[in-house]
N, CA and C atoms as an extended XYZ file, in Angstrom:
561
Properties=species:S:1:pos:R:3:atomname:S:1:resname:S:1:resid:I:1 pbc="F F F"
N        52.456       -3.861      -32.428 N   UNK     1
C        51.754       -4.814      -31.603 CA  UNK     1
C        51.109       -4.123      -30.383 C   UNK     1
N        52.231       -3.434      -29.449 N   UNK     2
C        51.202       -2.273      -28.791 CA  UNK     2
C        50.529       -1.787      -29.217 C   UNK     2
N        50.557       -1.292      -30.210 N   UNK     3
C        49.460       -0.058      -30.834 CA  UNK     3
C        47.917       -1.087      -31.165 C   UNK     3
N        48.223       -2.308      -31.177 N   UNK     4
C        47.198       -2.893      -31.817 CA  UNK     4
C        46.385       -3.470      -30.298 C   UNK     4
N        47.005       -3.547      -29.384 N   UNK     5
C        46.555       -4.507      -28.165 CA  UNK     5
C        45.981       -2.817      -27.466 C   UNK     5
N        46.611       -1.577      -27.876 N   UNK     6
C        45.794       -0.528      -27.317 CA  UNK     6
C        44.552       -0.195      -27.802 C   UNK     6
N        44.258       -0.369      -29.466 N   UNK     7
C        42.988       -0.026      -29.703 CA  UNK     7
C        42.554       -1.133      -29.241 C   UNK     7
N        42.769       -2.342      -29.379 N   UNK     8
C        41.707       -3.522      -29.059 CA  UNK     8
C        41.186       -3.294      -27.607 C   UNK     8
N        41.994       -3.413      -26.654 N   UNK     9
C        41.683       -3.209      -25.308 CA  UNK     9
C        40.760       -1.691      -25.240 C   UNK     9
N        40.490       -0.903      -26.145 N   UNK    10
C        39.475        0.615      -25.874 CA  UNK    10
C        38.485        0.273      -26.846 C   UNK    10
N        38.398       -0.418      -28.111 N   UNK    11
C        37.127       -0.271      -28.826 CA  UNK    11
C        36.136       -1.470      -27.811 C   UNK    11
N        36.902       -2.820      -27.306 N   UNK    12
C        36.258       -3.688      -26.711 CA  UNK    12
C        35.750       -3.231      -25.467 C   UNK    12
N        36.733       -2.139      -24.306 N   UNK    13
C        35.945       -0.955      -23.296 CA  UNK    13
C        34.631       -0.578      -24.043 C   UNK    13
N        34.812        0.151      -24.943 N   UNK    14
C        33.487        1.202      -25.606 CA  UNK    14
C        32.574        0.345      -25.797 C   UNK    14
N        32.717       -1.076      -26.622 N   UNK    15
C        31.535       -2.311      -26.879 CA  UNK    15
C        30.991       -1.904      -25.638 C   UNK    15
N        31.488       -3.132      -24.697 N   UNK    16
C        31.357       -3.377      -23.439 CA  UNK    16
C        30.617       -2.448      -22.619 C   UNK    16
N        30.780       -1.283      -22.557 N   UNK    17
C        29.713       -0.170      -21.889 CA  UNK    17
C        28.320        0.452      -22.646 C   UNK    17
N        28.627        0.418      -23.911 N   UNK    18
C        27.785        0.859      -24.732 CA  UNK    18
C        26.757       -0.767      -25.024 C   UNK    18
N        26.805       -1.963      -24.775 N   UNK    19
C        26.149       -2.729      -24.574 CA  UNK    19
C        25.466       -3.579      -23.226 C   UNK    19
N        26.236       -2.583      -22.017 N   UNK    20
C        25.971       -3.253      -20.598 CA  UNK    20
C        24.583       -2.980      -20.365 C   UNK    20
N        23.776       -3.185      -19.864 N   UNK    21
C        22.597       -2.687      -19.308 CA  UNK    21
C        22.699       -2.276      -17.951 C   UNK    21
N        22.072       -0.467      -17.757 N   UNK    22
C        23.195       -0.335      -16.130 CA  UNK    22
C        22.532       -0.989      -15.388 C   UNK    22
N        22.670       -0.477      -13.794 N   UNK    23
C        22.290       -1.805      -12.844 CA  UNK    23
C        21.327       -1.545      -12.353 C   UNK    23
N        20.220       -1.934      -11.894 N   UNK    24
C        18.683       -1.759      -11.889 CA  UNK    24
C        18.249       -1.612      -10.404 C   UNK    24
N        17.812       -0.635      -10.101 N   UNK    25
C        17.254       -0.910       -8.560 CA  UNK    25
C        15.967       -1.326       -8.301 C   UNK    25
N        15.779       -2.226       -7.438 N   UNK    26
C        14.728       -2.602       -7.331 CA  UNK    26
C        13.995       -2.688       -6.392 C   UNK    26
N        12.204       -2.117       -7.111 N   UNK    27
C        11.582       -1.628       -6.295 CA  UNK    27
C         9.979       -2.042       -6.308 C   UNK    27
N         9.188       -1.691       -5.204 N   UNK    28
C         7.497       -1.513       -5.253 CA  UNK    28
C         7.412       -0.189       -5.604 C   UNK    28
N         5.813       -0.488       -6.551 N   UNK    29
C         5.068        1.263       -6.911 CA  UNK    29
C         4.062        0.742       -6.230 C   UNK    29
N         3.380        1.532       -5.681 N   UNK    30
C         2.106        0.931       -5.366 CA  UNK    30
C         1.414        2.666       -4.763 C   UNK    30
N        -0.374        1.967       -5.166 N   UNK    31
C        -1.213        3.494       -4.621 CA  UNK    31
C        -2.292        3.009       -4.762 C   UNK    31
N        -3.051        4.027       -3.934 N   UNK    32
C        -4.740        3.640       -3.915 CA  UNK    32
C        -5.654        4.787       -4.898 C   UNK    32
N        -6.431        3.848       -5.663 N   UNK    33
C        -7.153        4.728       -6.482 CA  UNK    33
C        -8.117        4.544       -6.252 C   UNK    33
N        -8.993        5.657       -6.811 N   UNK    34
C       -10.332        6.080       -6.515 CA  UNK    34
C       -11.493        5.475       -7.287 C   UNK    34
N       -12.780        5.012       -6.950 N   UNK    35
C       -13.538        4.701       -8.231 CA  UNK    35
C       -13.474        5.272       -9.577 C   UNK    35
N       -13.071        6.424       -9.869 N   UNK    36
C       -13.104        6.936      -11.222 CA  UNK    36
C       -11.398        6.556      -11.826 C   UNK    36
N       -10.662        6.308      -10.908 N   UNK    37
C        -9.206        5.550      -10.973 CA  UNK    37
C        -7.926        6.585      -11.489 C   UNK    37
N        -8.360        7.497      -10.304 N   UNK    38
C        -7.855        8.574       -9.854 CA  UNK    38
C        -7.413        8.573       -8.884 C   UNK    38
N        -5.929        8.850       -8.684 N   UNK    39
C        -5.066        9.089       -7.188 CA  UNK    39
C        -5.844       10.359       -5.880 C   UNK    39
N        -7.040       10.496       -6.315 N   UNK    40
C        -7.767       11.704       -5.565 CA  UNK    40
C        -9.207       11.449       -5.935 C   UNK    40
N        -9.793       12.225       -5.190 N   UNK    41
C       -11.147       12.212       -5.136 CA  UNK    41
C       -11.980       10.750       -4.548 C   UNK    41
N       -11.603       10.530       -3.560 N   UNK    42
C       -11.914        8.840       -3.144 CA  UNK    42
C       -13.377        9.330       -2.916 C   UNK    42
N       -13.568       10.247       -2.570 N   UNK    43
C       -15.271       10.460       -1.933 CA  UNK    43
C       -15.739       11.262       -3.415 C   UNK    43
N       -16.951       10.995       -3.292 N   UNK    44
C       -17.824       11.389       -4.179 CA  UNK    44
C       -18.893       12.655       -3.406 C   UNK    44
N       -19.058       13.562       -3.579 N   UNK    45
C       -19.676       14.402       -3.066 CA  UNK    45
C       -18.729       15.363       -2.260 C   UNK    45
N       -19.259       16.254       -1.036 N   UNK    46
C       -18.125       16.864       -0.219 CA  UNK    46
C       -17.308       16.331        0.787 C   UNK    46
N       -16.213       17.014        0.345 N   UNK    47
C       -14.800       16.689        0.990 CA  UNK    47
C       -14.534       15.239        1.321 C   UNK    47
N       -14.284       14.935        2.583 N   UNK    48
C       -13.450       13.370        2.666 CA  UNK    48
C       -14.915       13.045        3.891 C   UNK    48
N       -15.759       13.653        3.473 N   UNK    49
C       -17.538       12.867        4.682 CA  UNK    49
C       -17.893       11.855        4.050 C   UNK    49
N       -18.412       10.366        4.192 N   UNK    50
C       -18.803        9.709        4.025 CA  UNK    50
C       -20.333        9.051        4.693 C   UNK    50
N       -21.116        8.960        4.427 N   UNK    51
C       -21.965        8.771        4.864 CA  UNK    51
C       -22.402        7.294        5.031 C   UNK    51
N       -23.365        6.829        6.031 N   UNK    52
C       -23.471        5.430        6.032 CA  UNK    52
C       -24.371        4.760        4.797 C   UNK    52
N       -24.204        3.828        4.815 N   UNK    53
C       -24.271        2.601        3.664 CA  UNK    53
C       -23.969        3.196        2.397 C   UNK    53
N       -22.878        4.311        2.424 N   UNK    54
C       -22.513        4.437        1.100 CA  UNK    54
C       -21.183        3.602        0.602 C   UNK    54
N       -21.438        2.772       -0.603 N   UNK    55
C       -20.187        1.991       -0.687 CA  UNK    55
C       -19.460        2.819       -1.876 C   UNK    55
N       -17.831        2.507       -1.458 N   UNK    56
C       -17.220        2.821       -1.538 CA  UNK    56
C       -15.797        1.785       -2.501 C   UNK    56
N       -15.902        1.954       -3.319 N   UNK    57
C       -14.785        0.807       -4.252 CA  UNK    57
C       -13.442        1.540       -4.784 C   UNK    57
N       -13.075        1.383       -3.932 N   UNK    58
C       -11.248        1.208       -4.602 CA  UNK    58
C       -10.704        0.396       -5.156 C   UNK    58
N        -9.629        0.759       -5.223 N   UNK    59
C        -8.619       -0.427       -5.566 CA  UNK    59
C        -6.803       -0.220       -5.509 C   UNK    59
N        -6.431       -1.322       -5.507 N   UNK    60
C        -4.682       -0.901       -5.247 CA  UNK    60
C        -4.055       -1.168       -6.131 C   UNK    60
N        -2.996       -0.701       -7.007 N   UNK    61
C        -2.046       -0.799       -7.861 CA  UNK    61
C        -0.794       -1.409       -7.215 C   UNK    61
N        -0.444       -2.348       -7.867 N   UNK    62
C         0.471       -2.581       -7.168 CA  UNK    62
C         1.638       -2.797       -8.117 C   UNK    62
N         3.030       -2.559       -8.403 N   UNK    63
C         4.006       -2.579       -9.771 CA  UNK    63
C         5.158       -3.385       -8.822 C   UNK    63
N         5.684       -4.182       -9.481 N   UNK    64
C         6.680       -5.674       -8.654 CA  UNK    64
C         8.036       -4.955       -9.928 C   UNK    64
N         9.114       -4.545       -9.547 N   UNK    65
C        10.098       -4.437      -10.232 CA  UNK    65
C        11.419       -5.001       -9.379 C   UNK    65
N        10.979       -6.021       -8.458 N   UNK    66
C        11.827       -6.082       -7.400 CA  UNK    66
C        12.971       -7.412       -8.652 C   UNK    66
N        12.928       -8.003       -9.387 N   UNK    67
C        13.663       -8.922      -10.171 CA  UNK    67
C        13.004      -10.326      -10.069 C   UNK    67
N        12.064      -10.730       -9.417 N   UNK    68
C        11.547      -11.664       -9.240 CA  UNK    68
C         9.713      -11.455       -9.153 C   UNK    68
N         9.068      -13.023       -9.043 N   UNK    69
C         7.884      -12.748       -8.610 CA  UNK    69
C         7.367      -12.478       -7.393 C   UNK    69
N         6.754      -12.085       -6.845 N   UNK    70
C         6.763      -11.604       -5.376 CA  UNK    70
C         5.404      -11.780       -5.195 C   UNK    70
N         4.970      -12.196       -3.629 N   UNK    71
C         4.113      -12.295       -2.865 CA  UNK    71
C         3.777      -11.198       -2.257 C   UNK    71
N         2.988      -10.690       -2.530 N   UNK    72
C         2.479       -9.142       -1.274 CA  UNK    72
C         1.204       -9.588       -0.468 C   UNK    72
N         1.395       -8.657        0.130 N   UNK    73
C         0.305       -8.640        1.396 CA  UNK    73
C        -0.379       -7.184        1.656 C   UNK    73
N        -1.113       -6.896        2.031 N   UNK    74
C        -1.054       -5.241        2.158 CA  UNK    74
C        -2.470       -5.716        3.247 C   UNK    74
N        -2.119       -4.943        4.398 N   UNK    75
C        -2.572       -4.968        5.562 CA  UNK    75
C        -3.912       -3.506        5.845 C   UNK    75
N        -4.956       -3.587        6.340 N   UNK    76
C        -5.384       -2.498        6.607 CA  UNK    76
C        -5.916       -2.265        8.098 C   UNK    76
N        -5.503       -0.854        7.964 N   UNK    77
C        -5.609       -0.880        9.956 CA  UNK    77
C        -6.630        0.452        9.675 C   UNK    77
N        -7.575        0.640       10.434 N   UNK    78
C        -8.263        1.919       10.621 CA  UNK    78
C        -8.118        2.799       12.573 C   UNK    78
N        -7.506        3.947       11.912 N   UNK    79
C        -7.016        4.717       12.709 CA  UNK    79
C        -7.761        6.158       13.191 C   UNK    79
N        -7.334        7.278       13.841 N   UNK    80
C        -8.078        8.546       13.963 CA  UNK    80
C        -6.313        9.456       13.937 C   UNK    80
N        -7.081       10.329       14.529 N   UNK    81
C        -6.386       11.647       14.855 CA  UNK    81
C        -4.940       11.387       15.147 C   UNK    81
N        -5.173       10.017       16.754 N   UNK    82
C        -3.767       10.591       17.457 CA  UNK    82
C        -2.877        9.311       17.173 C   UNK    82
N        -3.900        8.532       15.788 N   UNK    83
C        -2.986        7.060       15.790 CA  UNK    83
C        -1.377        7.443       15.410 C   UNK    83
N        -0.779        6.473       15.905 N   UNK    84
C         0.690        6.503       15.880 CA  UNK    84
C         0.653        6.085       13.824 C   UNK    84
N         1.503        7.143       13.140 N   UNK    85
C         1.843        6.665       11.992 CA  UNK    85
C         2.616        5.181       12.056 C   UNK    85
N         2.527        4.828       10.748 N   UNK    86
C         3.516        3.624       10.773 CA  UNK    86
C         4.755        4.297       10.419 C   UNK    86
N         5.731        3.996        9.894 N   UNK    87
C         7.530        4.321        9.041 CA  UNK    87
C         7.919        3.459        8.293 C   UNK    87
N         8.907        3.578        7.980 N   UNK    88
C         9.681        2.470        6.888 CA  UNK    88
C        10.272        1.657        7.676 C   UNK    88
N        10.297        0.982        8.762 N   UNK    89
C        10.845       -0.104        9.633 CA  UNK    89
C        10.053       -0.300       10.258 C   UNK    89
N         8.415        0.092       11.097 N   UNK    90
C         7.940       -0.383       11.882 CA  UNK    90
C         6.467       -0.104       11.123 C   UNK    90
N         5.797       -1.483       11.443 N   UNK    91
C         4.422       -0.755       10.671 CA  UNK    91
C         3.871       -0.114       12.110 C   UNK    91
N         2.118        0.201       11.534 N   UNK    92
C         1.373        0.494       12.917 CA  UNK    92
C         0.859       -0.766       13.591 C   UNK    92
N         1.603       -1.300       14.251 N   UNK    93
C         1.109       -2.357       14.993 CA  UNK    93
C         0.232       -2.306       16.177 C   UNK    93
N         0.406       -1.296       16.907 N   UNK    94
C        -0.884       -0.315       18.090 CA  UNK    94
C        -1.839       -0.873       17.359 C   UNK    94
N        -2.030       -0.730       16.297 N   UNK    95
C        -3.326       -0.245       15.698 CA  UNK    95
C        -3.791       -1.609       15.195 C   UNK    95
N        -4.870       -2.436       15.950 N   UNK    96
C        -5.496       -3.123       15.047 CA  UNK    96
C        -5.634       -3.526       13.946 C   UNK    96
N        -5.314       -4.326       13.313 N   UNK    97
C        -5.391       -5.130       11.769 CA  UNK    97
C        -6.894       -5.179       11.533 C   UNK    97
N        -7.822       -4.750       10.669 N   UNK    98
C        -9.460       -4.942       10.608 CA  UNK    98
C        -9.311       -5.672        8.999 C   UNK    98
N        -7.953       -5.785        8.782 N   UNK    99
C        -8.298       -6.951        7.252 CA  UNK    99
C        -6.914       -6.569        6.444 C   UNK    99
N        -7.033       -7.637        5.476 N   UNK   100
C        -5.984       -8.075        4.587 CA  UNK   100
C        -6.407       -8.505        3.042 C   UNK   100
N        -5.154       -8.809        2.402 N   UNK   101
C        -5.249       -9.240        1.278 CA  UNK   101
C        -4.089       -9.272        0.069 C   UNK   101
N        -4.189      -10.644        0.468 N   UNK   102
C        -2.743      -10.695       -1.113 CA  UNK   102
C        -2.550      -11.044       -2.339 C   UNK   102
N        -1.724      -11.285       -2.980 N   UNK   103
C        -1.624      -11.094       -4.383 CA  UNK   103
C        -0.085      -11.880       -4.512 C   UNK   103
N         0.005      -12.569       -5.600 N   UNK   104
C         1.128      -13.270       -6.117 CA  UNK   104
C         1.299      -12.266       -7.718 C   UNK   104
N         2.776      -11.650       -8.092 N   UNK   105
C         2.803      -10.241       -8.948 CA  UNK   105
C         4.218      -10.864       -9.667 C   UNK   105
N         3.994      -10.789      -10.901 N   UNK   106
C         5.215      -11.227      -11.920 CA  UNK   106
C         6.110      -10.094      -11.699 C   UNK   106
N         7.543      -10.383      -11.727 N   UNK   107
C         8.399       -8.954      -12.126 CA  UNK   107
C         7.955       -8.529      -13.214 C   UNK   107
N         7.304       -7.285      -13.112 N   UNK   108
C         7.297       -6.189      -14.493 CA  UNK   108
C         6.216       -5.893      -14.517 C   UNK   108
N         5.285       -6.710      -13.551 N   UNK   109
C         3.920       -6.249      -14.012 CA  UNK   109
C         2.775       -5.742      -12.653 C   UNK   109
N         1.755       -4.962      -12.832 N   UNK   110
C         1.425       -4.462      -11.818 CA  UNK   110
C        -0.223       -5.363      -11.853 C   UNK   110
N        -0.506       -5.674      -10.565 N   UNK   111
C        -2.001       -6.238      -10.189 CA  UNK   111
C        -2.628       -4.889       -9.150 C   UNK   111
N        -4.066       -5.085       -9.984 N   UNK   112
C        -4.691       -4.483       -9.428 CA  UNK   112
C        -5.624       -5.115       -8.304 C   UNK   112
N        -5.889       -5.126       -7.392 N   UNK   113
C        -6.557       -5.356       -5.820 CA  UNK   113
C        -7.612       -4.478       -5.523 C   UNK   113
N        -8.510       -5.295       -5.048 N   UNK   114
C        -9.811       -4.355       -5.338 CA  UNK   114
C       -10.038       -4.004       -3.959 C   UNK   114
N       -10.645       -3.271       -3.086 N   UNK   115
C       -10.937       -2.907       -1.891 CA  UNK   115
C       -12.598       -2.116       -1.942 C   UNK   115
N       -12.632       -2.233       -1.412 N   UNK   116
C       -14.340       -1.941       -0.666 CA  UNK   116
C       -15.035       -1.826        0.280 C   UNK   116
N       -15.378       -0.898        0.441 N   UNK   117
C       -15.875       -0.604        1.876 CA  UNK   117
C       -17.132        0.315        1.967 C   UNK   117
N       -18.277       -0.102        3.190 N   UNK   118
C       -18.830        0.594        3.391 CA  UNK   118
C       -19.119        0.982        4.861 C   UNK   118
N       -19.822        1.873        5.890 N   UNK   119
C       -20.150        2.009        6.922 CA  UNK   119
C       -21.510        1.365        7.084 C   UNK   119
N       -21.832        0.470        7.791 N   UNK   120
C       -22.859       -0.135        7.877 CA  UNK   120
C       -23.995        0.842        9.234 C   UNK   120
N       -23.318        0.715       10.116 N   UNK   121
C       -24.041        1.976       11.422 CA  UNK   121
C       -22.857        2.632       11.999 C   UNK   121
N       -23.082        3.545       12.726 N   UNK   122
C       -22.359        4.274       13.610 CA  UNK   122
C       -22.571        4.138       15.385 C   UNK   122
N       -21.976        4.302       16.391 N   UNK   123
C       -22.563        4.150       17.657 CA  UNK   123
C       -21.712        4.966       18.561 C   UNK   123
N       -21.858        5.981       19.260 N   UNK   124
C       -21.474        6.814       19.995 CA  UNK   124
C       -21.363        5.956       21.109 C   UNK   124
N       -20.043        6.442       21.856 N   UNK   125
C       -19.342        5.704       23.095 CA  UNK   125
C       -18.523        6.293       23.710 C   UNK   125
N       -18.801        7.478       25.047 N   UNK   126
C       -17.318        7.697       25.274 CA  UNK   126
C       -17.238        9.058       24.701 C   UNK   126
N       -18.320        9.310       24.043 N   UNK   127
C       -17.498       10.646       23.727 CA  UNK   127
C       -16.999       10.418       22.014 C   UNK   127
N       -16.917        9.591       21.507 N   UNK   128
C       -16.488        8.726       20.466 CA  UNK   128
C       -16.741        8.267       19.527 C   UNK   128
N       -16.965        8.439       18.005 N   UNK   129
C       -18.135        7.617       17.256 CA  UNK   129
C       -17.030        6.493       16.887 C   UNK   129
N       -17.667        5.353       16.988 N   UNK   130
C       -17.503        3.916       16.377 CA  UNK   130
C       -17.713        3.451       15.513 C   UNK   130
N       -17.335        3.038       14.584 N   UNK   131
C       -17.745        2.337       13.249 CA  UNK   131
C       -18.141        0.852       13.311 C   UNK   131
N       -19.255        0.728       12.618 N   UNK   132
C       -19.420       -0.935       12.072 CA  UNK   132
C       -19.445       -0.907       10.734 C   UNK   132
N       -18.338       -1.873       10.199 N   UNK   133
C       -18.465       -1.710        8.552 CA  UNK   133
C       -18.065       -2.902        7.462 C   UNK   133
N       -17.916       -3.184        7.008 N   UNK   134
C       -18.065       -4.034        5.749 CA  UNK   134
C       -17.214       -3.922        4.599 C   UNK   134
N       -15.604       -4.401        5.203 N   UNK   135
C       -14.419       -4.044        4.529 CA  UNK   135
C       -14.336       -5.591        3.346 C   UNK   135
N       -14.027       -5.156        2.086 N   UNK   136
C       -14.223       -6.706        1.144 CA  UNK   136
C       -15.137       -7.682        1.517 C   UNK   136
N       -16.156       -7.442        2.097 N   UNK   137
C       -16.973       -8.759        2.224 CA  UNK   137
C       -17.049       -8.768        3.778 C   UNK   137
N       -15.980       -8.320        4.849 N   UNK   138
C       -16.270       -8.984        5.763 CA  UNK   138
C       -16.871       -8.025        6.832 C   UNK   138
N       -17.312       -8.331        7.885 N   UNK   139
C       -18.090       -7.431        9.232 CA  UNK   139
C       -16.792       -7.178       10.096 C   UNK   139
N       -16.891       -5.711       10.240 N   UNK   140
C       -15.448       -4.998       11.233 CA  UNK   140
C       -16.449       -4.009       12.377 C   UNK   140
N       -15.929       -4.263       12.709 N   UNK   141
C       -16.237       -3.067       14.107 CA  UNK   141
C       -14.891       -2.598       14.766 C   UNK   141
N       -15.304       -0.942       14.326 N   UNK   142
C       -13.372       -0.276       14.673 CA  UNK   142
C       -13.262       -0.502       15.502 C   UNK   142
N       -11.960       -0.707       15.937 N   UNK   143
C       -10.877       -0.588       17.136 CA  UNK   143
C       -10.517        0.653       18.099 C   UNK   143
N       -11.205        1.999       17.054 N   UNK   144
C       -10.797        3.123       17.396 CA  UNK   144
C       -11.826        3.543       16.890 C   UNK   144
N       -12.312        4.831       17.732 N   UNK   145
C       -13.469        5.934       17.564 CA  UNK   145
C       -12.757        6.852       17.388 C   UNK   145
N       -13.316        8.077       16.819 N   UNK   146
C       -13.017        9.483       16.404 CA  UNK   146
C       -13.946       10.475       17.085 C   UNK   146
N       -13.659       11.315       17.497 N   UNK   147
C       -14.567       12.607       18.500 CA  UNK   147
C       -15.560       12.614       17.257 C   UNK   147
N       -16.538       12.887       17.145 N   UNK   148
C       -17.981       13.647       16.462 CA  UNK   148
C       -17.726       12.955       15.075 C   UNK   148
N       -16.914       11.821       15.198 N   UNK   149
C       -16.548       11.062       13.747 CA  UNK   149
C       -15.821       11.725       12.938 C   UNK   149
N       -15.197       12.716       13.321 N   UNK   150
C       -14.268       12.733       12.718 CA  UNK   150
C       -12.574       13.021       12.409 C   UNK   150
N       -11.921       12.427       11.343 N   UNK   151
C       -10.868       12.689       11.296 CA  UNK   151
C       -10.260       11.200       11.724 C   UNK   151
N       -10.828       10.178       10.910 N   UNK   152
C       -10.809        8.832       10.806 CA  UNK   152
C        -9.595        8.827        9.882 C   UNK   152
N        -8.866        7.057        9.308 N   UNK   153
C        -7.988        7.267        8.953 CA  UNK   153
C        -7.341        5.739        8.320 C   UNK   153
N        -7.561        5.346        7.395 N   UNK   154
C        -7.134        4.079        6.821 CA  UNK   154
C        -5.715        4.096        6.447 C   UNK   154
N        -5.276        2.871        7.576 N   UNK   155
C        -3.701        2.944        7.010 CA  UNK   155
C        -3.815        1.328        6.229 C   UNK   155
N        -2.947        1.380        5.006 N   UNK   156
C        -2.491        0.492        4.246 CA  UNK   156
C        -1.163        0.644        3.993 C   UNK   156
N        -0.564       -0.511        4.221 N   UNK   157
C         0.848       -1.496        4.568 CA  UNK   157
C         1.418       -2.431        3.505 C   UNK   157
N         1.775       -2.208        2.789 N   UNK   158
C         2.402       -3.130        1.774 CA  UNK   158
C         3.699       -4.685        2.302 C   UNK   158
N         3.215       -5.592        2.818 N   UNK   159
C         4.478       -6.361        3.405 CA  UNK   159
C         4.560       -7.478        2.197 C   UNK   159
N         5.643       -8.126        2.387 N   UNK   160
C         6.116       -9.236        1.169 CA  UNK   160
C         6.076      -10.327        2.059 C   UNK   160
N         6.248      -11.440        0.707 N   UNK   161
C         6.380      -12.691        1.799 CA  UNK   161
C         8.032      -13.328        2.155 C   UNK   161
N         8.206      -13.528        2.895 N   UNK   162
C        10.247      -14.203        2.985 CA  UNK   162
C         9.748      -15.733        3.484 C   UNK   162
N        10.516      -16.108        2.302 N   UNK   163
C        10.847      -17.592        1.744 CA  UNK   163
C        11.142      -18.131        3.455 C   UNK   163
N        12.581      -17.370        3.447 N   UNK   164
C        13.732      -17.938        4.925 CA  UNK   164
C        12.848      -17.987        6.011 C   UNK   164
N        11.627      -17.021        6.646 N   UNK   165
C        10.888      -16.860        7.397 CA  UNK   165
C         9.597      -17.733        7.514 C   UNK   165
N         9.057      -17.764        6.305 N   UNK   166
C         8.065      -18.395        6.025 CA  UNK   166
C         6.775      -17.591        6.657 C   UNK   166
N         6.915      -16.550        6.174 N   UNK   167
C         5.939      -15.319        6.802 CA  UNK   167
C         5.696      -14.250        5.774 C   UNK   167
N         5.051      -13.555        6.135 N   UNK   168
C         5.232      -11.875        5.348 CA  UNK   168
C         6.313      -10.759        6.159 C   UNK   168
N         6.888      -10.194        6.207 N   UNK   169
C         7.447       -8.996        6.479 CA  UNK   169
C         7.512       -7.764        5.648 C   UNK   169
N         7.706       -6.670        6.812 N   UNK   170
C         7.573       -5.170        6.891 CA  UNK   170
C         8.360       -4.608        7.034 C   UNK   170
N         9.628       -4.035        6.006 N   UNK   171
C        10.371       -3.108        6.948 CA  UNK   171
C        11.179       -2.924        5.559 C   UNK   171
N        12.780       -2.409        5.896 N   UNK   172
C        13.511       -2.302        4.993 CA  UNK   172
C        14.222       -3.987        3.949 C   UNK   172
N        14.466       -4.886        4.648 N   UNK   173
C        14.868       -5.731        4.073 CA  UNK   173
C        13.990       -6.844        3.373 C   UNK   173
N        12.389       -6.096        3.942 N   UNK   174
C        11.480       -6.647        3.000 CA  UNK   174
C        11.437       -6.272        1.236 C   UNK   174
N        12.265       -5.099        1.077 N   UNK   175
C        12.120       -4.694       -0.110 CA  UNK   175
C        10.149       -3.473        0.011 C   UNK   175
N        10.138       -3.604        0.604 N   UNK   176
C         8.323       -2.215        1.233 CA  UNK   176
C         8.466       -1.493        2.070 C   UNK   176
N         8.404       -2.290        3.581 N   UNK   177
C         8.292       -1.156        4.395 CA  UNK   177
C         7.512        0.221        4.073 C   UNK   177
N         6.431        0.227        3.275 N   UNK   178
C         6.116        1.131        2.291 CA  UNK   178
C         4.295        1.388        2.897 C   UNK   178
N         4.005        2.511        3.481 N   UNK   179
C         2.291        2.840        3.683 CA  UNK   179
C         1.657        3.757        3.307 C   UNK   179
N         0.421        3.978        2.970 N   UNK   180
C        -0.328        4.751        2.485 CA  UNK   180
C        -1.039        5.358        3.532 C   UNK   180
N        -1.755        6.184        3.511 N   UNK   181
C        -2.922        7.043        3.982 CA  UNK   181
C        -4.305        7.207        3.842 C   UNK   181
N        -5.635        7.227        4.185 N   UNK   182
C        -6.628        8.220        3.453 CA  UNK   182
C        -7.480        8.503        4.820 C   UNK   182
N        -8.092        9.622        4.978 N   UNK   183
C        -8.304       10.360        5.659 CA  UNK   183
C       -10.263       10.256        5.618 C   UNK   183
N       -10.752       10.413        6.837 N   UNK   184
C       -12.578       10.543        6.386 CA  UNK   184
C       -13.002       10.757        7.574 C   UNK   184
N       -14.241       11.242        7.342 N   UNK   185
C       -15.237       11.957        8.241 CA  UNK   185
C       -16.499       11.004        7.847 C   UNK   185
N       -17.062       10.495        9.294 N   UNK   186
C       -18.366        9.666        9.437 CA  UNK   186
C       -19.211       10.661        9.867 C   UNK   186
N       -19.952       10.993        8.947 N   UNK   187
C       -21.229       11.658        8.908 CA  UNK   187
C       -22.593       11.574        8.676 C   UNK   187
């Protein structure tokens, strides 16, 4: 009877693990791709210069493995040289918001988000070039200039939405807290 309550109690162990599914962490993928829909090469021609009224079409990947459907947000701030990065607990809040855009994302599956942008004029100030530009549709005028234009700097922010809050949030217990980069020269 022991002998029988010992295999039972180890072949039903072995079931039992060999049928568990282990335990899943859950997470955002997310990145910005390039018109050719490439993690690189956002500019077409040399290096990261952009020139005015050249438009410019991206787009964002975004992958929801968090266990549910999720609300995102992804924020864009345009920055230079000495902007303060954002981190994984604080976005760049210094930094001007010049636009947004969200997305409702099934667990398992990734939406793509389109982004677009062009420089409409430039205007020296200060020592400073300024941007006027034409982010998804709408009219921006930066917040921040760059010496001789350059060494500009698009930050994108991934925040979720919380139910309990009735807001979006940024940080660690958002499940994001999560930002990107891209770098350019107005020329």
């Amino acid at each position: 009877m022991v002998l029988l309550a010992t295999f039972s109690l180890v072949y039903s162990s072995i079931a039992y693990y060999a049928l568990s599914r282990p335990p899943a962490q859950s997470f955002f993928a997310w990145g910005v791709y390039s018109q050719n829909g490439s993690l690189s090469n956002y500019f077409s021609g040399v290096g990261t210069n952009v020139t005015t009224h050249k438009v410019l079409s991206w787009h964002f990947e975004v992958t929801n493995q968090m266990g549910s459907i999720q609300y995102v947000g992804i924020v864009y701030r345009l920055g230079n040289s000495t902007s303060k990065n954002p981190n994984a607990t604080d976005p760049a809040s210094t930094i001007p918001q010049i636009g947004n855009t969200s997305s409702f994302i099934p667990n398992g599956h990734t939406a793509s988000i389109n982004f677009a942008w062009i420089i409409n004029s430039e205007k020296q100030a200060g020592g400073l070039l300024t941007l006027n530009m034409t982010v998804n549709g709408q009219q921006v005028s930066s917040p921040v200039g760059a010496v001789k234009g350059l060494k500009f700097r698009f930050f994108f922010e991934l925040w979720t939405y919380d139910l309990a809050s009735n807001s979006f949030v940024y940080g660690p217990n958002s499940g994001s807290g999560n930002w990107l980069q891209i770098w350019f020269n107005a020329v």
